[in-house]
Structure formats: structure tokens, C-alpha cells
Phi, psi and omega in degrees: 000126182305117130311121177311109167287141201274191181270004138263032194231352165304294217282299181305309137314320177287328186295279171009272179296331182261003202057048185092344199283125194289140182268345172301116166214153208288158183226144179265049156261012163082019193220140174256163174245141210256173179266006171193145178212144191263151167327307169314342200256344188280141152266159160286111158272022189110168213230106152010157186001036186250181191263096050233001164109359186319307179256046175125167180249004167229169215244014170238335170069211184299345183268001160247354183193107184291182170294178164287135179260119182235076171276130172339064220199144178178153165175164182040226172268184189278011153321283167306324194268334149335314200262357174296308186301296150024265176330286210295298161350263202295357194244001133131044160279146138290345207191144177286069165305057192306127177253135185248146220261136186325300148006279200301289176322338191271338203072033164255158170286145166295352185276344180274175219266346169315316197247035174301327178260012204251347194284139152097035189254309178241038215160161149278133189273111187271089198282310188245170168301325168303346155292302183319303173321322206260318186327288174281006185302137173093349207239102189286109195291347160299313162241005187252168214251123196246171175213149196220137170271107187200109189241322195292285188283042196314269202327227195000302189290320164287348164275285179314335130295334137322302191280333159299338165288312189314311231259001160283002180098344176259132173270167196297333181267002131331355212263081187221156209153243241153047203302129183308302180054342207288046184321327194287319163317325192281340181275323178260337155259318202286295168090027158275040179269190163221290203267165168303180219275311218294322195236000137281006184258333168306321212287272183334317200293280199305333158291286201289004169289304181323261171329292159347300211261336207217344187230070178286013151256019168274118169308058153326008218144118168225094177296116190249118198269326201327296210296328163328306202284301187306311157290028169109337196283138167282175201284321174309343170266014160273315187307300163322274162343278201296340172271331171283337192276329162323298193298295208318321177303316190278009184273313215271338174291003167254346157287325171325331187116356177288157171237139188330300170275014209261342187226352245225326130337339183252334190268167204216149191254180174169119225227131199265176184249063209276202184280303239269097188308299209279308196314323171279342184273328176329294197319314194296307196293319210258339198284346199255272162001277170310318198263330143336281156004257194305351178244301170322339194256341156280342180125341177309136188263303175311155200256347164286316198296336191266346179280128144287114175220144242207129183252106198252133168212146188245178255274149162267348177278325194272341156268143192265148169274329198281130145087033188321348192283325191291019188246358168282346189279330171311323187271319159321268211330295204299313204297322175306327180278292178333308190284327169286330195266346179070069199265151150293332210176130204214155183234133162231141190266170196255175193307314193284333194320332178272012180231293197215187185282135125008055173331127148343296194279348170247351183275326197297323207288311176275337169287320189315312189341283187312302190301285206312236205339326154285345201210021163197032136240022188051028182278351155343291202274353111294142200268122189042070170320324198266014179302125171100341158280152203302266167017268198311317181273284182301021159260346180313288168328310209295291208305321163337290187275340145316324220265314180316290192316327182275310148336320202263323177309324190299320206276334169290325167294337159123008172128209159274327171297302185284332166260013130330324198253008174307320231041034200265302206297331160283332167295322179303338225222359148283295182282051159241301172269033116271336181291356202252296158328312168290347177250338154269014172271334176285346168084000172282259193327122167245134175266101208287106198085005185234279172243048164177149178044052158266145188289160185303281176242135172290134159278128180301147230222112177322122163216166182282130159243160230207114181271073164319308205289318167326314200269319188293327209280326163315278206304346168307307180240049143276313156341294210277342183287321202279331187262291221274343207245004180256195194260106177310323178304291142012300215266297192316306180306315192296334208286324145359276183301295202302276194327303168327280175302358183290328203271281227300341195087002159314142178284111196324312170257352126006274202295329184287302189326314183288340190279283177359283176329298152312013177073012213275146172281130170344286173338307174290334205269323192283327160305348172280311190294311192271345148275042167238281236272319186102114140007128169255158168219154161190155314147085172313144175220074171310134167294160198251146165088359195278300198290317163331316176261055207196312204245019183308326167257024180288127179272335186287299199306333150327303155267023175264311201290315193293341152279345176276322191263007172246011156243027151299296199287353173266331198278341205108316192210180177300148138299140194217128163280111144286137155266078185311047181302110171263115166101157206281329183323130212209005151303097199256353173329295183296315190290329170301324188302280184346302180285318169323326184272302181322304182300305152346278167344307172138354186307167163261089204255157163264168150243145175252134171281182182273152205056031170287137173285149166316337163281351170264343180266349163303285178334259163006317195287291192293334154307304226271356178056040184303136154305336210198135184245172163218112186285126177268130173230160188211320178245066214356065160259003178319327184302303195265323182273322152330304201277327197271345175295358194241321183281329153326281194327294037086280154345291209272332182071047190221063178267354174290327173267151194285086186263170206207196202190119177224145177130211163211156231221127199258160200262020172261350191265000211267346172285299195296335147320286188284017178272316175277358168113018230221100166282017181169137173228149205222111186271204191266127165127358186306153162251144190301301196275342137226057147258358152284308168295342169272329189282294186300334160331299162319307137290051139082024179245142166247130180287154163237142198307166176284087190257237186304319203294335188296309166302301195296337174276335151240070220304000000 
């Protein structure tokens, strides 16, 4: 009889086939991973729709309901995107992703003079319910599931969806979908706030009061690990963070006076999906587990109140511009781990996405995805296939008890609220995406088509571009048809009351809902609340020392610092960069790297805050006496915010600083750029370290290109 061979007669053969070479490797979830695992290392997890949920909240999953196909989509007016949903709608989406264009997310009318480049650009612009109406015309609000990603201007955009509802003939409990709600995140990554964290956490309280009472098929809150993910965080501080941002809600609506199980049942997660395939599914399966935990442990009864269910989309940081076709096989890899982790409800991003908004032909591609997985690879037809794998449970297990471990730091700090005002979870989740950055400029992370196997030459690549000035001059004079045709008085007393109720303690979206009726605009209604709550603002402050100590033996990075100290020695000073963010856009990753790497370098950086107009970031430039700005972009407004920022300049009789543009920017927009003065453009896949050396080229220093030694050092 054949002997069962042991993990160490395992052990004993692999030393062998590699000669001793160790196969363990570090992960930057702070954890190594063996090259093999055994039974001894798996816990049981457990059964389908039992307690702690690991391997699903229902005890049948896809094999009794696959998930929902949800796509993501808003763009130009609510016109084009209506008929965008249509489309989808009939070509096999089930359930509704409003993306709302930055304007909107912010609480301004398209008409203020802040957002001239931002409407309809990265999203759709929503000012009054008659936009909301035509969002939805043709599409019965009574059945299609709608879910709207929305935190700043939460209270207006959900008040203009009821009453749009009201006026289709569907009442708020007839409703059903998803309001985003999630603020705190928004204090640590997104940055799509308007009011302070203190009466925006009121906010969040009185939608789930609201919704609670009068809308039970309704998602109040979709606690969001994505927008983490995106900014850099590894998985265990998304798991962490988005589960601890979870407690804090549900602690302060029961400080409200909520009783636990009466709303704690509506809430919903929502989670992104990067390439490291075992690690995302591990996340989802460890994400139902903690909040198991963490509700059992507040008090909850219902055995719903205790479920994680959980809306998955994948990752937008992990698509490339360079070689864009690898990024549908990127987007398969994600969807399939959501779907093995077991997401409720799923976004597959489409190819283009890391140049412009989605074309028809990159959206079809990205929904096929989804069908092609429901309805010809059997992952359907079992329930958690990967249940039970050694793998699977002890990384399941690892993230568990990491993620526990970070929650309790949070829990020291005095909850989520306070360390949101700590600031340590956003510097973690910074030095998490420059240690990320550094590894892939450095060539450890290898990126397919970016930093290996990269083509020779790009092909060009179709993308939607979107007539930002065409779509504000529409929403103008919808405004204004909308101001000329209501009962002013009316409108002024609701806008009133809601001001009132901001001091009084009225309930917030109560209060919007009447404004709505009345015709109050977003604006106005987000403008009642802040003169009580007040405007937030800040001021980035990137971490330090990351790349510096990652390139300590590097000769290029070596000769970067040494081109920074010989035109220190020519200027007198450091060279000193703004890093600039313009225009509502409040995705600051990429400008954080930039800056972070750079001041390493030896550069001297401003950080400019975030939603400055080109004359404030002009202003700035000439306090700050800059060599140079690097404008960051994301939401294309690039187009409309550059060009007036260089003609400021120019204006100011400083055509002398250098401006360059980094972020993203499709590569057909890069002639009309340098055409407007734009002296470097630097897309998603740039390496850091020589966009510091093109940046001294630009000040007059010669540099010398990245050559034999640079290859030979990092094969």
C-alpha cells in the first residue's frame, strides 16, 4: 500500500526542483503567502446561508438567482443617458448605476461659475426633478431597481428621485435601489463632499431614519470599500476601513434613537475587485464574516440584520491605456473573483475606461462579460465552488483576523469618525499606493503592456468625448425655464423650512422632499443646508520617505536626485512644483503619488487644494513663486481647465512656468494640449521616476535618458 505523502516529503521534493530557493512571498497586506497549503492550514467554514455567512447570505447563491448585472453609467444630459440605459436595458442589464457628472456630486447648479468644465463630463448633470424625470423616462420606477452613487449631495438627489417617483405615479415605498450614502470615505479618499464630517454624519443618520419609515425596499447606505481600493489601499485596509465605516453608522443611528434591526437589514456594501484573483475572492467571503462579527456584537437579532450584501465592481485603477484590449482580459480575471467571492450585484468596467467615458462598443463588451459568465461557464451552477479549499479558507481566515486587528486600532481611536479626523486612515491607504507605484515603476509588479511587453507603437483607440460647453448651455436654460415657471414663494418657504430644520433638528430629507416638490434646484437646496452646516475644505498632505527609501540603491532614481541638486545649485533653491487638482474632481491619488515622489526626489512641492479654479491655482502659482505646475486630471475637464490655466499665466506675464498634465487624458486630446502650451503629458502607466527627469529636462537641466544601465538593473 502506497504511503499518503506528508507537507513535509512536500517540502522535501520542492527544495529539491528550485535548489533551496525560498517560494514564500510578502504581500502588501503585510502577510507572506506559502507556495502551498494543506488541510492543517483550513478552517470550516461553514454551510451557505447559515451564520457567519461566509460562503454566502443565501443558502442557494447563483444556483438558485445568478447575481444582478448592474452597470455603472451617467454622462452628458439626462437625455443621452436615458437613452444610454434603454440600450442596455434591452440588451440584458437588470438594475441601474446612475453616475452623477462632479457639478452635481458637489451640490452646485450647472450655472455656477466653479464648475464650467466639470458638467456632463464624468457623469450625468443633474440640476431639478425635471432632469431626474427624463433620467428615467420610459424606464417604471415601480420595477427597475435603480442604485445612484451619491454622498455629497445625497439629500437633493434622493429627494428628486421620490418626487420623480411620486410624479410617475410610484409612491417612496414602491421604490426600490440604493442611495451610496457612504460620507466617511469620502473624507478619506474620494473627497466628494460638501459639509463637515459632524452634520454630514447627521445627514447619513436622517436618510436612514427617512428610508426606514417610509421606503423598506430601499438600500439607504452602500458602505464603500471600492473608492478605498482605488486610492491604493490594500485588501485588508479596505476590508478594514469599509467595515469599521459600517459600525460607525449603524452606532450613531442608534444613538439616534433607531432600533437596530429596524434598518440594518437595508444596508449594503459595495466593494472594488483588483487582479490579485484568491485575494478578492478571499476579501468578499472574510467581508460577510467581520460584519457577522461586528453586528452580533452591537446587538443585532435579526439574523438579516447580520448579512453582508455586497454590490462589486472592478478595479478602475488596474486599467491601462497602453495596450487597452489587455484590459477586457483584466476586467474577466475581476469579474470572475466577485463572482467566485460571491457579489450580489456586479459593474464590469469597460476597456476604455482609463482614457474616457465608455463608447457603446466598450460598454457592450463590458456587459457581455457578465452574460458570458451567467449563461456559459457553469460558475451558476454551484453554490461557492471554492468553499473548502485549503487556499481559500486560510487566506479567508488570514484577512479576517488582520482586518479585526485594524478595526480595533480604529476602535482606540475612538471609532471611525475620529480616526477619519486623525487622518491615519488616509496616510495608510496613501503609503499603501506609493509602496504600489514604486513597485510597479520598478518592474516587482509586472504590468502587461505597461512595464513588460510593451508595443513598439499604440493603435488608436475610438473614445466618446463629451461637449462639456454644449451640455452647461442645455442645463442653463433648463435652470432657467425651471426659476421662471415655479410658485416662487413656494419654493423660497420650503428652502426656508429645510434651513430651519438644518438648526432645529428637522429631519433633513423630510425636508428636501418638500423643497423638491417645489421646484428648488439642487443647488438651492444644497446651498439652504450650508448656510448652517458650512463648506469643507482641505489641503492634501502626501506621505514622505516611501519612494526614497524603495529607490535607495536605484542609479536612475540616483540620477534624478543629482539632477535636482545641480539645478538647486544653479537656481539658488530647490525647484519647486504645484501639484495642482482644478475643476470638482476630488480623486487625488495620482496627484498625491506625484507629489510624494517628487518631494523625495528633492523637488520642493506645493500641494494646491482640491476644486481650485484656474485663477486660484494661477494666484497660488505666483505666491508660491513656482518653476512649474503639473495639472492632475481624471475627469476630463482637462480640455476646458488647462487651456484657461496657461492663458491666466501668460495674462499674469509668467508664460515662463512650465506646465505639464498628467492623469487621465485619451491620447487624441495630447495635439490640442500641446497646442495650448501643455509641456508634458504624462498618462496612467507613466513611470514616476522618469516624469521627474522630464520634468528637469523642462527646466534646463540635461538630463540624460534612461538607458543601458536602467535596463540592465532591472531585468
Amino acid at each position: 500500500m502506497m504511503t499518503k505523502p506528508t507537507a513535509q516529503d512536500w517540502q522535501a521534493l520542492a527544495d529539491k526542483e528550485t535548489r533551496g530557493r525560498n517560494l514564500t512571498r510578502q504581500m502588501p497586506e503585510g502577510f507572506a503567502i506559502k507556495p502551498l497549503y494543506t488541510e492543517a492550514d483550513a478552517a470550516d467554514p461553514g454551510l451557505p446561508g447559515f451564520a457567519p455567512f461566509t460562503r454566502g447570505v443565501k443558502a442557494t447563491m447563483y444556483a438558485g438567482r445568478p447575481w444582478t448585472i448592474r452597470q455603472y453609467a451617467g454622462f452628458s444630459t439626462a437625455e443621452e443617458s436615458n437613452a444610454f440605459y434603454r440600450r442596455n436595458l434591452a440588451a440584458g442589464q437588470k438594475g441601474l448605476s446612475v453616475a452623477f457628472d462632479l457639478a452635481t456630486h458637489r451640490g452646485y447648479d450647472s450655472d455656477h461659475p466653479r464648475v464650467v468644465g466639470d458638467v456632463g463630463k464624468a457623469g450625468v448633470a443633474i440640476d431639478t426633478v425635471e432632469d431626474m424625470q427624463i433620467l428615467f423616462d420610459q424606464i417604471p420606477l415601480d420595477e427597475m431597481s435603480v442604485s445612484m452613487t451619491m454622498n455629497g449631495a445625497v439629500i437633493p438627489i434622493l429627494a428628486f428621485y421620490i418626487v420623480a417617483g411620486e410624479e410617475q405615479g410610484v409612491s417612496a415605498d414602491q421604490l426600490s435601489g440604493t442611495i451610496q450614502n457612504d460620507i466617511l470615505k469620502e473624507f478619506m479618499v474620494r473627497n466628494t463632499y460638501i459639509y463637515p464630517p459632524a452634520p454630514s454624519m447627521r445627514i447619513v443618520s436622517d436618510i436612514i431614519a427617512y428610508t426606514s419609515a417610509h421606503m423598506p425596499k430601499f438600500n439607504s447606505i452602500s458602505i464603500s470599500g471600492y473608492h478605498m481600493h482605488e486610492a491604493g489601499a490594500t485588501a485588508v485596509q479596505e476590508l478594514a476601513f469599509t467595515i469599521a465605516d459600517g459600525k460607525e453608522y449603524v452606532t450613531r443611528a442608534m444613538e439616534a434613537g433607531l432600533d437596530i434591526d429596524a434598518f440594518a437589514g437595508r444596508l449594503s456594501f459595495f466593494f472594488g475587485i483588483g487582479m490579485n484573483f484568491f485575494m478578492e475572492i478571499a476579501k468578499l467571503r472574510a467581508a460577510r464574516t467581520l460584519w457577522y462579527r461586528v453586528m452580533d456584537g452591537l446587538g443585532a437579532q435579526a439574523e438579516r440584520s447580520k448579512m453582508l450584501r455586497t454590490h462589486c465592481q472592478t478595479s478602475g485603477v488596474s486599467l491601462q491605456e497602453q495596450d487597452p484590449y489587455n484590459n477586457v482580459i483584466r476586467t474577466t480575471v475581476e469579474a470572475m473573483a466577485a463572482t467566485l467571492g460571491g457579489t450580489q450585484s456586479l459593474h464590469t468596467n469597460a476597456l476604455d475606461e482609463a482614457i474616457a467615458l465608455p463608447t457603446d462598443f466598450s460598454a457592450r463588451i463590458a456587459r457581455n462579460t457578465q452574460l458570458v459568465l451567467q449563461e456559459e461557464t457553469g460558475i451558476t451552477d454551484v453554490v461557492d465552488p471554492l468553499g473548502g479549499s485549503y487556499y481559500i479558507e486560510a487566506l479567508t481566515a488570514k484577512l479576517v483576523e488582520e482586518a479585526e486587528a485594524l478595526i480595533r486600532e480604529v476602535d482606540g481611536l475612538g471609532g471611525m469618525t475620529d480616526a477619519v479626523a486623525s487622518g491615519m486612515p488616509k496616510q495608510r491607504i496613501e503609503e499603501a499606493a506609493a509602496a504600489k507605484q514604486t513597485r510597479v515603476d520598478r518592474g516587482e509588479d509586472v504590468i502587461v503592456g505597461v512595464n513588460k511587453y510593451r508595443l513598439a507603437t499604440e493603435d488608436a483607440l475610438d473614445t466618446l468625448d463629451i461637449d462639456n460647453h454644449k451640455v452647461r448651455k442645455g442645463q442653463i436654460a433648463r435652470l432657467e425655464k425651471n426659476r421662471a415657471n415655479r410658485d416662487e414663494a413656494l419654493c423660497q418657504a420650503a428652502l426656508a423650512a429645510l434651513t430651519q430644520g438644518d438648526e432645529a433638528g428637522g429631519n433633513l430629507l423630510a425636508l428636501a422632499v418638500d423643497a423638491a416638490r417645489a421646484r428648488a434646484t439642487l443647488g438651492e437646496i444644497s446651498d439652504a443646508m450650508e448656510a448652517v452646516f458650512g463648506r469643507y475644505d482641505t489641503v492634501p498632505t502626501p506621505v514622505k520617505g516611501v519612494y526614497k527609501s524603495a529607490y535607495e540603491f536605484d542609479r536612475r532614481w540616483a540620477q534624478v536626485v543629482d539632477g535636482v541638486n545641480a539645478v538647486e545649485r544653479r537656481l539658488g533653491r530647490k525647484p519647486k512644483i504645484m501639484v495642482a487638482k482644478m475643476g470638482q474632481d476630488g480623486h487625488d491619488r495620482g496627484a498625491n503619488v506625484i507629489a510624494s515622489a517628487f518631494a523625495d526626489m528633492g523637488f520642493e512641492v506645493v500641494s494646491g487644494p482640491l476644486f481650485q479654479t484656474p485663477q486660484e491655482t494661477v494666484e497660488m502659482a505666483l505666491e508660491q513663486d513656482v518653476d512649474a505646475i503639473g495639472a492632475s486630471s481624471l475627469a476630463a475637464g482637462h480640455k476646458t481647465l488647462i487651456p484657461e490655466l496657461i492663458g491666466l499665466l501668460k495674462d499674469a506675464g509668467r508664460a515662463d512656468i512650465k506646465v505639464v498634465a498628467g492623469g487621465v487624458i485619451p491620447p487624441q486630446d495630447y495635439e490640442f494640449l500641446r497646442d495650448a502650451g501643455v509641456q508634458g503629458i504624462y498618462g496612467p502607466g507613466s513611470n514616476v521616476v522618469e516624469c521627474g527627469a522630464d520634468m528637469l529636462r523642462l527646466l534646463g537641466h540635461n538630463m540624460p535618458p534612461a538607458g543601458e544601465e536602467l535596463e540592465s538593473e532591472n531585468p
